[in-house]
Amino acid sequence: MAVYARGYRPYEGTFKSAPVAYSIFAEGARMALARKGVRRIGYLIALVFCGYAGILYFQFGLAETGERMGGGAAATVLEQLFSLNARFREFHNVSSLLAMIAAVLVGSSLIADDLRTRALSLYLVRPLRPRDYMLGKVMIIPALMVPMMLLPGLLLWLLVGLWQPPGETWTWLSDNVDVAQRVIKYYVAGSISLTGLLLLLSSQTPRRGLVMGLSAVVLFGGMFPRFVGMRIQGVWGDRLRALDIPNNFTREFKMAAPRNWENRVLDRHEAGIHPEPIDAWLVMLLLLAVGLFLAWRRARTVEVGE
């Protein structure tokens, strides 16, 4: 049976199934969860979550009980808020590192494995458009980051609210909704950055190890231009600081609970240590746009033989 030159003709049959993009996403997600390394990282994040849940319980749950029983002076609202933000900063500094490793393990093979095994050309023989292939791949990393970047922070926020005195849970949650908003921004920024970066690199080479190495260089090497940008005032300093991708999606927690040494650096150099929000989001969105385009182009230009 002859194979169409590119295989992009519309399907004219009557068989109905799930959308093509969803099928690609489901298969990619299944393979991601089958990796032992990813599952172990998930267990580590759960372990870190339990540790910080215990710390927050001692700081807020038992502290409230002791205050009601006259066991000590109540902390001020500002002290409680800073303590909460500091714990969230510490937790997300650790969990973001683990989440990045999991994303690289999965993302390094997003398109690279299809190129290495020539599976992409087999996919495109079928009634599959490059856009569907790209959309299926782009959903994998954000879905993987839901239990690793989004749910733990929201659960910590909810637990602290439940540990408030009776009748004050909803009041506390509404007063501290900015904590949940920071978690959501962190998840969105992390998903955008990691998806764009891994689509960009994985679409350019079939070598998974090379993608892992380049991802590590980009993710961890960004701290060097940030350090340079800390000493440069103006637009170029902001742009250099925005090249530190992990700092871009954890900056909200760091701004809410700055460390003492960061305050000293800020006063000394007057340029700050974190990028402006618009610069950080521009870098992340540009990275995603380039990754989407290169993934689409890779699927669009792959050769399909007769």
Coordinates of C-alpha atoms in Angstrom, one line a residue:
M1 CA 0.0 0.0 0.0
A2 CA 1.4 3.4 -1.0
V3 CA 2.2 5.8 1.8
Y4 CA 1.3 9.5 1.2
A5 CA 4.3 11.8 0.8
R6 CA 3.7 13.6 4.1
G7 CA 0.7 11.8 5.6
Y8 CA -1.2 15.1 6.4
R9 CA -4.4 14.3 4.5
P10 CA -7.6 14.6 6.5
Y11 CA -9.0 11.4 7.9
E12 CA -12.2 10.4 6.1
G13 CA -13.1 7.3 8.1
T14 CA -16.0 6.9 10.6
F15 CA -14.0 5.6 13.5
K16 CA -14.1 8.0 16.4
S17 CA -11.5 8.2 19.2
A18 CA -9.8 10.7 21.5
P19 CA -8.2 13.7 19.9
V20 CA -4.8 13.0 18.4
A21 CA -3.0 15.5 20.7
Y22 CA -4.5 13.9 23.8
S23 CA -3.4 10.5 22.7
I24 CA 0.2 11.7 22.2
F25 CA 0.0 13.4 25.6
A26 CA -1.4 10.3 27.4
E27 CA 1.3 8.1 26.0
G28 CA 4.0 10.5 26.9
A29 CA 2.6 10.9 30.5
R30 CA 2.4 7.1 30.9
M31 CA 6.0 6.7 29.9
A32 CA 7.0 9.6 32.2
L33 CA 5.3 8.0 35.2
A34 CA 6.9 4.7 34.3
R35 CA 10.4 6.1 35.0
K36 CA 11.8 5.0 38.3
G37 CA 13.8 8.2 38.7
V38 CA 10.6 10.3 38.3
R39 CA 8.7 8.3 40.8
R40 CA 11.6 8.5 43.3
I41 CA 11.8 12.2 42.9
G42 CA 8.0 12.4 43.6
Y43 CA 8.6 10.4 46.8
L44 CA 11.4 12.8 47.8
I45 CA 9.1 15.8 47.3
A46 CA 6.4 14.1 49.4
L47 CA 9.0 13.5 52.1
V48 CA 10.1 17.1 52.1
F49 CA 6.5 18.2 52.1
C50 CA 5.8 16.1 55.2
G51 CA 8.9 17.6 56.9
Y52 CA 7.7 21.2 56.3
A53 CA 4.1 20.4 57.2
G54 CA 5.5 19.2 60.6
I55 CA 7.5 22.4 61.0
L56 CA 4.5 24.6 60.1
Y57 CA 2.3 22.6 62.5
F58 CA 4.7 23.3 65.4
Q59 CA 4.9 27.0 64.4
F60 CA 1.2 27.6 63.9
G61 CA -0.9 24.7 65.2
L62 CA 0.8 24.0 68.5
A63 CA 1.7 27.7 68.9
E64 CA -2.0 28.7 68.7
T65 CA -2.8 26.0 71.3
G66 CA -0.1 27.2 73.7
E67 CA -1.2 30.8 73.4
R68 CA -4.9 30.0 74.2
M69 CA -3.7 28.1 77.3
G70 CA -1.5 31.0 78.4
G71 CA 1.7 29.3 77.6
G72 CA 3.4 32.3 75.9
A73 CA 3.1 35.6 74.2
A74 CA 1.4 35.6 70.9
A75 CA 3.6 36.4 67.9
T76 CA 2.7 39.5 65.9
V77 CA 0.9 39.3 62.6
L78 CA 4.1 40.4 60.8
E79 CA 6.2 37.8 62.6
Q80 CA 3.8 35.1 61.7
L81 CA 3.6 36.2 58.1
F82 CA 7.3 36.4 57.7
S83 CA 7.7 32.9 59.3
L84 CA 5.1 31.5 56.9
N85 CA 6.7 33.0 53.8
A86 CA 10.2 31.9 55.0
R87 CA 9.0 28.3 55.3
F88 CA 7.4 28.5 51.9
R89 CA 10.6 29.9 50.5
E90 CA 12.7 27.1 52.0
F91 CA 10.3 24.4 50.8
H92 CA 10.1 25.6 47.3
N93 CA 13.9 26.1 47.0
V94 CA 14.2 22.4 47.6
S95 CA 11.2 21.1 45.8
S96 CA 11.9 23.3 42.7
L97 CA 15.4 21.6 42.4
L98 CA 13.8 18.2 42.5
A99 CA 11.0 19.2 40.1
M100 CA 13.6 20.5 37.6
I101 CA 15.5 17.2 37.7
A102 CA 12.3 15.3 37.1
A103 CA 11.4 17.6 34.2
V104 CA 14.8 17.1 32.6
L105 CA 14.6 13.3 32.9
V106 CA 11.2 13.4 31.1
G107 CA 11.8 16.3 28.8
S108 CA 15.1 15.1 27.5
S109 CA 13.2 12.4 25.6
L110 CA 10.1 14.4 24.5
I111 CA 11.1 14.6 20.9
A112 CA 14.7 13.2 21.0
D113 CA 13.5 9.6 21.4
D114 CA 11.1 9.9 18.5
L115 CA 14.0 11.2 16.4
R116 CA 16.4 8.5 17.6
T117 CA 13.9 5.6 16.9
R118 CA 12.5 7.2 13.8
A119 CA 9.1 7.1 15.4
L120 CA 8.2 10.6 14.3
S121 CA 8.2 9.6 10.7
L122 CA 5.9 6.7 11.5
Y123 CA 3.5 9.0 13.4
L124 CA 3.3 11.4 10.5
V125 CA 2.4 8.6 8.0
R126 CA -1.0 8.6 9.8
P127 CA -3.6 11.4 9.7
L128 CA -1.6 13.5 12.1
R129 CA -0.8 17.1 11.8
P130 CA 2.4 18.7 13.1
R131 CA 0.3 21.0 15.3
D132 CA -1.3 18.0 17.0
Y133 CA 2.0 16.4 17.6
M134 CA 3.4 19.6 19.1
L135 CA 0.3 20.2 21.3
G136 CA 0.5 16.6 22.6
K137 CA 4.1 17.0 23.6
V138 CA 3.7 20.5 25.2
M139 CA 1.1 19.2 27.7
I140 CA 3.4 16.6 29.3
I141 CA 5.7 18.7 31.4
P142 CA 2.9 20.9 32.9
A143 CA 0.9 17.8 33.8
L144 CA 4.0 16.3 35.5
M145 CA 4.6 19.5 37.4
V146 CA 1.1 19.6 38.9
P147 CA 1.9 17.1 41.7
M148 CA 5.5 18.4 42.0
M149 CA 5.1 22.1 41.9
L150 CA 1.5 23.1 42.4
L151 CA -0.3 20.7 44.8
P152 CA 2.4 20.6 47.6
G153 CA 2.4 24.4 48.1
L154 CA -1.4 24.7 47.9
L155 CA -1.8 21.8 50.4
L156 CA 0.7 23.5 52.8
W157 CA -1.3 26.7 52.6
L158 CA -4.6 24.9 53.2
L159 CA -3.2 22.9 56.1
V160 CA -2.0 26.0 57.9
G161 CA -5.5 27.5 57.5
L162 CA -7.0 24.3 59.0
W163 CA -4.7 24.7 62.0
Q164 CA -6.1 28.1 62.9
P165 CA -8.5 28.4 65.9
P166 CA -12.1 27.2 65.3
G167 CA -14.0 29.5 63.1
E168 CA -10.9 31.4 61.8
T169 CA -9.9 29.1 59.0
W170 CA -11.7 30.9 56.1
T171 CA -10.7 34.2 57.5
W172 CA -7.0 33.2 57.6
L173 CA -7.2 31.7 54.1
S174 CA -8.8 34.8 52.6
D175 CA -6.3 37.1 54.4
N176 CA -3.3 35.0 53.1
V177 CA -4.6 34.2 49.6
D178 CA -1.5 35.9 48.3
V179 CA 0.5 32.8 49.5
A180 CA -1.7 30.6 47.2
Q181 CA -1.3 33.1 44.4
R182 CA 2.5 32.9 44.7
V183 CA 2.3 29.1 44.5
I184 CA 0.2 29.3 41.3
K185 CA 2.5 31.8 39.7
Y186 CA 5.4 29.6 40.6
Y187 CA 3.8 26.6 38.9
V188 CA 2.9 28.5 35.8
A189 CA 6.3 30.1 35.5
G190 CA 8.1 26.8 36.1
S191 CA 5.9 24.9 33.6
I192 CA 6.4 27.6 30.9
S193 CA 10.2 27.7 31.4
L194 CA 10.8 24.0 31.6
T195 CA 8.5 23.1 28.7
G196 CA 10.0 25.8 26.4
L197 CA 13.6 24.8 27.2
L198 CA 13.1 21.1 26.9
L199 CA 11.1 21.3 23.6
L200 CA 13.8 23.6 22.2
L201 CA 16.7 21.2 23.1
S202 CA 14.9 17.9 22.5
S203 CA 13.8 18.9 19.0
Q204 CA 17.3 19.6 17.9
T205 CA 19.1 16.3 18.6
P206 CA 18.2 12.6 19.1
R207 CA 20.8 12.3 21.8
R208 CA 19.0 12.3 25.2
G209 CA 22.2 12.6 27.2
L210 CA 23.2 15.8 25.3
V211 CA 19.8 17.3 26.0
M212 CA 20.2 16.6 29.7
G213 CA 23.7 18.2 29.7
L214 CA 22.6 21.3 27.9
S215 CA 19.5 21.6 30.1
A216 CA 21.7 21.5 33.2
V217 CA 24.0 24.2 31.7
V218 CA 21.1 26.5 30.9
L219 CA 19.3 26.0 34.2
F220 CA 22.2 26.1 36.6
G221 CA 24.5 28.3 34.5
G222 CA 22.0 31.2 34.6
M223 CA 23.2 32.2 38.1
F224 CA 26.4 33.6 36.6
P225 CA 24.7 36.3 34.4
R226 CA 22.4 37.1 37.4
F227 CA 25.5 37.7 39.6
V228 CA 26.9 40.0 36.9
G229 CA 23.5 41.8 36.6
M230 CA 23.4 42.4 40.3
R231 CA 26.3 44.8 39.8
I232 CA 24.8 46.6 36.8
Q233 CA 22.2 49.3 37.1
G234 CA 19.5 49.9 34.6
V235 CA 17.8 47.8 31.8
W236 CA 20.8 45.6 31.1
G237 CA 21.2 44.6 34.7
D238 CA 17.5 43.5 34.8
R239 CA 17.9 41.5 31.6
L240 CA 21.0 39.7 32.8
R241 CA 19.2 38.8 36.1
A242 CA 16.3 37.5 34.1
L243 CA 18.5 34.8 32.5
D244 CA 18.6 32.8 35.7
I245 CA 15.5 30.6 34.9
P246 CA 15.1 28.8 38.2
N247 CA 15.3 32.2 40.0
N248 CA 12.6 33.6 37.8
F249 CA 10.0 31.1 39.0
T250 CA 11.0 31.1 42.6
R251 CA 11.5 34.9 42.9
E252 CA 8.0 35.5 44.3
F253 CA 8.9 33.4 47.4
K254 CA 12.3 35.1 47.8
M255 CA 10.8 38.6 47.5
A256 CA 8.2 37.8 50.2
A257 CA 10.8 36.6 52.7
P258 CA 14.2 38.1 51.8
R259 CA 17.3 37.0 53.5
N260 CA 19.5 39.4 55.4
W261 CA 22.4 39.1 53.0
E262 CA 20.1 39.9 50.1
N263 CA 19.0 43.1 51.9
R264 CA 22.7 44.1 52.3
V265 CA 23.4 43.4 48.6
L266 CA 20.4 45.3 47.6
D267 CA 21.4 48.4 49.7
R268 CA 25.0 48.2 48.5
H269 CA 24.5 47.9 44.7
E270 CA 21.1 49.5 44.4
A271 CA 20.4 47.2 41.5
G272 CA 18.6 44.5 43.4
I273 CA 19.2 40.8 43.0
H274 CA 16.0 39.7 41.3
P275 CA 14.8 40.7 37.8
E276 CA 11.7 42.9 37.3
P277 CA 8.6 40.8 36.7
I278 CA 8.1 41.9 33.1
D279 CA 11.7 40.9 32.2
A280 CA 11.4 37.5 33.9
W281 CA 8.1 36.8 32.1
L282 CA 9.4 38.0 28.8
V283 CA 12.3 35.5 29.0
M284 CA 10.0 32.6 30.0
L285 CA 7.4 33.3 27.3
L286 CA 10.1 33.8 24.7
L287 CA 11.7 30.5 25.7
L288 CA 8.3 28.8 25.3
A289 CA 7.5 30.4 22.0
V290 CA 10.9 29.3 20.5
G291 CA 10.4 25.8 21.9
L292 CA 6.9 25.5 20.4
F293 CA 8.1 26.8 17.1
L294 CA 11.0 24.4 16.9
A295 CA 8.9 21.4 17.9
W296 CA 6.3 22.3 15.3
R297 CA 9.0 22.8 12.6
R298 CA 10.7 19.5 13.5
A299 CA 7.4 17.7 13.0
R300 CA 6.7 19.8 9.8
T301 CA 10.0 19.0 8.1
V302 CA 10.5 15.4 9.0
E303 CA 10.9 13.2 6.0
V304 CA 8.4 10.4 5.4
G305 CA 9.4 7.7 2.9
E306 CA 7.3 5.7 0.6

